[in-house]
Coordinates of C-alpha atoms in Angstrom, one line a residue:
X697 CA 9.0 -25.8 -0.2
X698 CA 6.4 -28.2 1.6
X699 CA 4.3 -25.2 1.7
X700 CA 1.5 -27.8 3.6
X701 CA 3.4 -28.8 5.9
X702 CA 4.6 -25.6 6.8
X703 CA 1.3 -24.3 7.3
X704 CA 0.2 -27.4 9.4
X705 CA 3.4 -27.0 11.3
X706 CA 4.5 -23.4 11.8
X707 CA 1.5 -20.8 11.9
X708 CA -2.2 -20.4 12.2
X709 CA -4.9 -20.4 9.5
X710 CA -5.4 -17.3 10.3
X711 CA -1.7 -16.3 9.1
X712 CA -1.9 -18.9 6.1
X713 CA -4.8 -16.9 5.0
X714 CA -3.0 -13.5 5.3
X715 CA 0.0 -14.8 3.5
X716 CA -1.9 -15.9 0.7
X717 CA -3.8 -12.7 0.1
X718 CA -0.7 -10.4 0.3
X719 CA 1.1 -12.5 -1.6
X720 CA -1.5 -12.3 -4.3
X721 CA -1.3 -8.6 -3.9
X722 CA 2.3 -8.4 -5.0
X723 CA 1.2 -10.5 -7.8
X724 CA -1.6 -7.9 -8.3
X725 CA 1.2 -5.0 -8.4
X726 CA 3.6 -6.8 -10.4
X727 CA 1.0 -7.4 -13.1
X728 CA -0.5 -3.3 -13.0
X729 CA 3.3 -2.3 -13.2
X730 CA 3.4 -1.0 -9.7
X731 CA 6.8 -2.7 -9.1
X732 CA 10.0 -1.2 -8.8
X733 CA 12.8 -3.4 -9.1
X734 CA 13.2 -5.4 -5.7
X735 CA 12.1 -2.1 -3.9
X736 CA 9.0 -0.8 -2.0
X737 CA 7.0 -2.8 0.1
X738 CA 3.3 -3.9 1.0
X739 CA 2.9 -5.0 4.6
X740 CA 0.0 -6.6 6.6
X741 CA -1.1 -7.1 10.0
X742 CA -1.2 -10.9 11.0
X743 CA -4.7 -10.3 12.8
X744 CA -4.6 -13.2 15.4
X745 CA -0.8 -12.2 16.9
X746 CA -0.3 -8.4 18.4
X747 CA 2.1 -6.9 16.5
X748 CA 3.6 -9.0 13.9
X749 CA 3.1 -8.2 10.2
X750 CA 4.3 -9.6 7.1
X751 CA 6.4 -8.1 4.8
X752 CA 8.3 -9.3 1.5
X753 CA 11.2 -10.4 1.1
X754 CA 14.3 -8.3 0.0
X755 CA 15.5 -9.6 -3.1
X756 CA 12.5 -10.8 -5.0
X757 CA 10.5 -8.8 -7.3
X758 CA 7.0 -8.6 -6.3
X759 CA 6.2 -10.9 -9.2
X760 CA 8.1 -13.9 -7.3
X761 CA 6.4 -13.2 -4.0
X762 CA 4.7 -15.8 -2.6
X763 CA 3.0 -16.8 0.1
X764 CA 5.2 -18.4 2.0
X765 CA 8.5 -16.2 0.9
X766 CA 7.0 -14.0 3.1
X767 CA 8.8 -12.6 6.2
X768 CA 6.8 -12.5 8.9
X769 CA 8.4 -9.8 11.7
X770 CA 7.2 -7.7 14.8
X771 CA 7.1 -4.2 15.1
X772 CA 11.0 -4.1 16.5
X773 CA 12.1 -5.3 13.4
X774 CA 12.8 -8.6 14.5
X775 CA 12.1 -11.6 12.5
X776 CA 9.6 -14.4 14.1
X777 CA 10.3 -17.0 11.8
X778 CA 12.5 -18.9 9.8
X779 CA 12.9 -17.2 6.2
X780 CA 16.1 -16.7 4.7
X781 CA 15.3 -13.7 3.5
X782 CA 16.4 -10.0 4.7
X783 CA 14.3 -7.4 5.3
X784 CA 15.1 -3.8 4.2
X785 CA 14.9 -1.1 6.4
X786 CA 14.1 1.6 4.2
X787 CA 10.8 -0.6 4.2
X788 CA 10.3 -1.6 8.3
X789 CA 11.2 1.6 9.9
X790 CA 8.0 3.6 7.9
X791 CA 5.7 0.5 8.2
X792 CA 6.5 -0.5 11.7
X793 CA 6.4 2.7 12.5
X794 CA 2.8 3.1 11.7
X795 CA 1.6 -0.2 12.7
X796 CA 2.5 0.6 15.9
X797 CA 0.7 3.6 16.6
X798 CA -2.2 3.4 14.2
X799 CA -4.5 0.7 15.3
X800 CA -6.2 0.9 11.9
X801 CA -3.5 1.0 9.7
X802 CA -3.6 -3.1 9.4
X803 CA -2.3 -2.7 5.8
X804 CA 0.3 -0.3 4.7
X805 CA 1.7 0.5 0.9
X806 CA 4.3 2.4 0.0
X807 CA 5.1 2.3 -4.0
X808 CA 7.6 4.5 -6.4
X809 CA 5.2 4.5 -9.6
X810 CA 6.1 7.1 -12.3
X811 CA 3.0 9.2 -11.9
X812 CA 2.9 9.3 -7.9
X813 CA 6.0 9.9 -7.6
X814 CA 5.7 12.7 -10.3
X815 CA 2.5 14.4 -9.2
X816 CA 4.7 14.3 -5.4
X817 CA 7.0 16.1 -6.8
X818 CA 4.9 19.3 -7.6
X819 CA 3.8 22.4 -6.4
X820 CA 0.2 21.9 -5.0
X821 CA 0.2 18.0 -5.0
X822 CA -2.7 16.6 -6.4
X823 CA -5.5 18.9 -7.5
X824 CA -9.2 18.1 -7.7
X825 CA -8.9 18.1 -11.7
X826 CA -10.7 14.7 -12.0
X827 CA -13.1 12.1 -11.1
X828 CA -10.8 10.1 -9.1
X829 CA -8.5 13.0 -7.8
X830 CA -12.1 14.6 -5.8
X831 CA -12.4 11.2 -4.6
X832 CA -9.3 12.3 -2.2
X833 CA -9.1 16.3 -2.1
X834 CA -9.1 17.2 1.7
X835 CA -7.8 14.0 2.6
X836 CA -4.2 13.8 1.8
X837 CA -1.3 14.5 4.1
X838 CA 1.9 15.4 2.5
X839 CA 5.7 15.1 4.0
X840 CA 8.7 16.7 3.2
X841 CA 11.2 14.4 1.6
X842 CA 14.2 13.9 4.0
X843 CA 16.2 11.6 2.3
X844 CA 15.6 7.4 1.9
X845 CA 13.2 6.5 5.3
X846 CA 15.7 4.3 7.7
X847 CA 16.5 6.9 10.4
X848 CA 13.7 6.3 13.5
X849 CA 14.0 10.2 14.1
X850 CA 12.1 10.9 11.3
X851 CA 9.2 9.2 12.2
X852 CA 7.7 11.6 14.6
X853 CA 6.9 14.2 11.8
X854 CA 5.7 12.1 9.7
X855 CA 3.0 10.9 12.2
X856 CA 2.6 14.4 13.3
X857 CA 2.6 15.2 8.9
X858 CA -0.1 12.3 8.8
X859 CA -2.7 13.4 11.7
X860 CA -6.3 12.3 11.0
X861 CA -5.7 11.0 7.5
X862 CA -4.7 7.7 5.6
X863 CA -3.2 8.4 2.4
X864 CA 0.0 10.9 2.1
X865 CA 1.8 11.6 -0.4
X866 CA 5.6 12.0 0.4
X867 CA 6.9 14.6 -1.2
X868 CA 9.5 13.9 -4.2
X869 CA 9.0 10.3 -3.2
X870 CA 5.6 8.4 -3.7
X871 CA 2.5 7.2 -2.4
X872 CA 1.7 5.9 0.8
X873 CA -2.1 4.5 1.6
X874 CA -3.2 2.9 4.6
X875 CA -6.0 0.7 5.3
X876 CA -8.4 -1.2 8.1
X877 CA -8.3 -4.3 5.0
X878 CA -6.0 -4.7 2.7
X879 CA -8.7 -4.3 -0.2
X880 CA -9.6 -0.9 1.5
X881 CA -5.7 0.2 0.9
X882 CA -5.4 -1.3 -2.7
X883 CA -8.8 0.3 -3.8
X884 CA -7.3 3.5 -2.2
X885 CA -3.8 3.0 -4.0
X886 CA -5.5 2.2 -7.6
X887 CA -8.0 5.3 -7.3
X888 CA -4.9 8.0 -6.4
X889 CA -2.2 6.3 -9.2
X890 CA -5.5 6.7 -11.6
X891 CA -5.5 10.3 -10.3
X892 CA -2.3 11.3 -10.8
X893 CA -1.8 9.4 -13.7
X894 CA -5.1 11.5 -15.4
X895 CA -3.4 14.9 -13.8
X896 CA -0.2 14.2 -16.0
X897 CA -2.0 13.5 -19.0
X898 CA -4.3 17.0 -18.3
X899 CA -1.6 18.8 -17.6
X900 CA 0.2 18.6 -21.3
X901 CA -3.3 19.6 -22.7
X902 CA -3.6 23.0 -21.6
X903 CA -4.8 24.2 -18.4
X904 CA -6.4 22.2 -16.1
X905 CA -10.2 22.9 -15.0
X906 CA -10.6 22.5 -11.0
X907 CA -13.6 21.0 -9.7
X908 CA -15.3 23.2 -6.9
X909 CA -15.3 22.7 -3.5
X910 CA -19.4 22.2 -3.1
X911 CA -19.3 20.3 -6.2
X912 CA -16.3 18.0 -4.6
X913 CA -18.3 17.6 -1.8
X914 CA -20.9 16.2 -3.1
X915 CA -19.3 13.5 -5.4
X916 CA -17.6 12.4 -1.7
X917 CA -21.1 12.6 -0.4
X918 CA -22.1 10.2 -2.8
X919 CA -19.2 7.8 -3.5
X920 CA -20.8 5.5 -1.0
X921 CA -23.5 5.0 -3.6
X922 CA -21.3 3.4 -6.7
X923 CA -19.8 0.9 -4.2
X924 CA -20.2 -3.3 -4.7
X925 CA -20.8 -4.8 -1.4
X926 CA -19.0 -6.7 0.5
X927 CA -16.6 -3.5 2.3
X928 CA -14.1 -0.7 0.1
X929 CA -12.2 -2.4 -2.1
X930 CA -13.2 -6.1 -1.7
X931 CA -14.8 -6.8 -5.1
X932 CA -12.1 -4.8 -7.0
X933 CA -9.2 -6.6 -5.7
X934 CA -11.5 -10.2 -6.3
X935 CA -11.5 -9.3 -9.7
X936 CA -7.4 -8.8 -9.5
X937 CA -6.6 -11.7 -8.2
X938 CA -8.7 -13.8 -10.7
X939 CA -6.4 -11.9 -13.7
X940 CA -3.2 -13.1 -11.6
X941 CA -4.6 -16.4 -11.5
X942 CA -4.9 -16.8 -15.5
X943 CA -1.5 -15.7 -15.4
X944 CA 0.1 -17.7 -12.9
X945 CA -1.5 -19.4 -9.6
X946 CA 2.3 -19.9 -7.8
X947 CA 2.0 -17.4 -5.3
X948 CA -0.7 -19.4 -3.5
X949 CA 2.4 -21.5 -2.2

């Protein structure tokens, strides 16, 4: 595909832009082993059009993502351009959902990784047994699972499940984060699979020492402190892309 022309021809620099960096994020997924077949979905606010996001394409493994493969589709579900591609709705009904009424949810992931899905599937959740797991204690939702996510009804409880907060875990499902940038959400996504892959790996040691609440509050208190400038996330997922790109650079297209 004439990827320049299509560019020149079809959509902003603004949206060129945001296809290129969610695009690299699949790549980024694909590589950390985050993928799950052709299933679960990253999507992405196009920030210069009101209510159209990107989502990838139903079919490809994340690892074949690329920029333009991308499907680019409003908050109805309906398509606003030209791919070939289907979209799945077990993917647009929770995303669109949220894009709609959460003005700064401008990225959205939803993955099926061994350990989120296995920590979701627990008594208790996540508990504040490790460094990253404090990082989030307090601040994660949690929704009942109701079967695979393409029935609209269901999305009133999990907005109501959600409230305040940006990362959820869905019960006997997975992770979901949510974020103002799309680094914010994939710093989010990394810290909680590093948490509940750490709990797993406690948990067949023996019992599990919980931190306490003042001393939880305190490491939050002070996260701010350990951060590389530049906003949440933004240095972390540089560093990502600049592995995918040793790898392979195809996705840019």
């Amino acid at each position: 595909m004439a990827t320049a022309a299509l560019r020149n021809a079809q959509m902003s620099e603004a949206e060129w832009e945001t296809r290129q960096e969610l695009a690299a994020c699949y790549r980024v997924f694909a590589m950390l082993g985050w993928s799950e077949m052709i299933y679960n979905h990253i999507t992405l606010k196009i920030p210069d059009e009101d209510g159209a996001f990107l989502i990838n394409p139903f079919g490809l493994h994340f690892s074949e993502v690329t920029a333009s493969s991308l499907v680019k589709i409003d908050i109805d579900g309906n398509k606003l351009d030209e791919s070939p591609y289907p979209v799945n709705r077990a993917g647009f009904v929770q995303h669109a959902l949220f894009h709609r009424y959460l003005p700064d949810a401008h990225c959205i992931m939803h993955t099926h990784t061994t350990a989120g899905m296995a920590v979701s599937s627990v008594e208790g959740g996540l508990r504040p047994t490790n460094f990253y797991a404090c990082n989030f204690a307090g601040q994660i939702a949690y929704h009942d699972f109701e079967g695979v996510t393409v029935r609209d009804e269901e999305g009133a409880r999990l907005l109501e499940h959600l409230g305040n907060k940006r990362v959820m875990l869905l019960k006997n499902h997975g992770i979901l984060v949510m974020g103002r940038t799309l680094p914010e959400a994939f710093i989010k996504h990394w810290s909680l699979q590093r948490a509940c892959e750490i709990q797993i790996a406690t948990a067949s040691m023996g019992k599990p020492l919980e931190v306490s609440p003042e001393v939880v509050a305190v490491h939050q208190r002070d996260l701010h402190m350990a951060q590389v400038p530049g906003g949440p996330g933004a240095a972390d997922f540089a560093a990502m892309v600049r592995l995918v790109d040793k790898i392979d650079t195809g996705w840019r297209n």
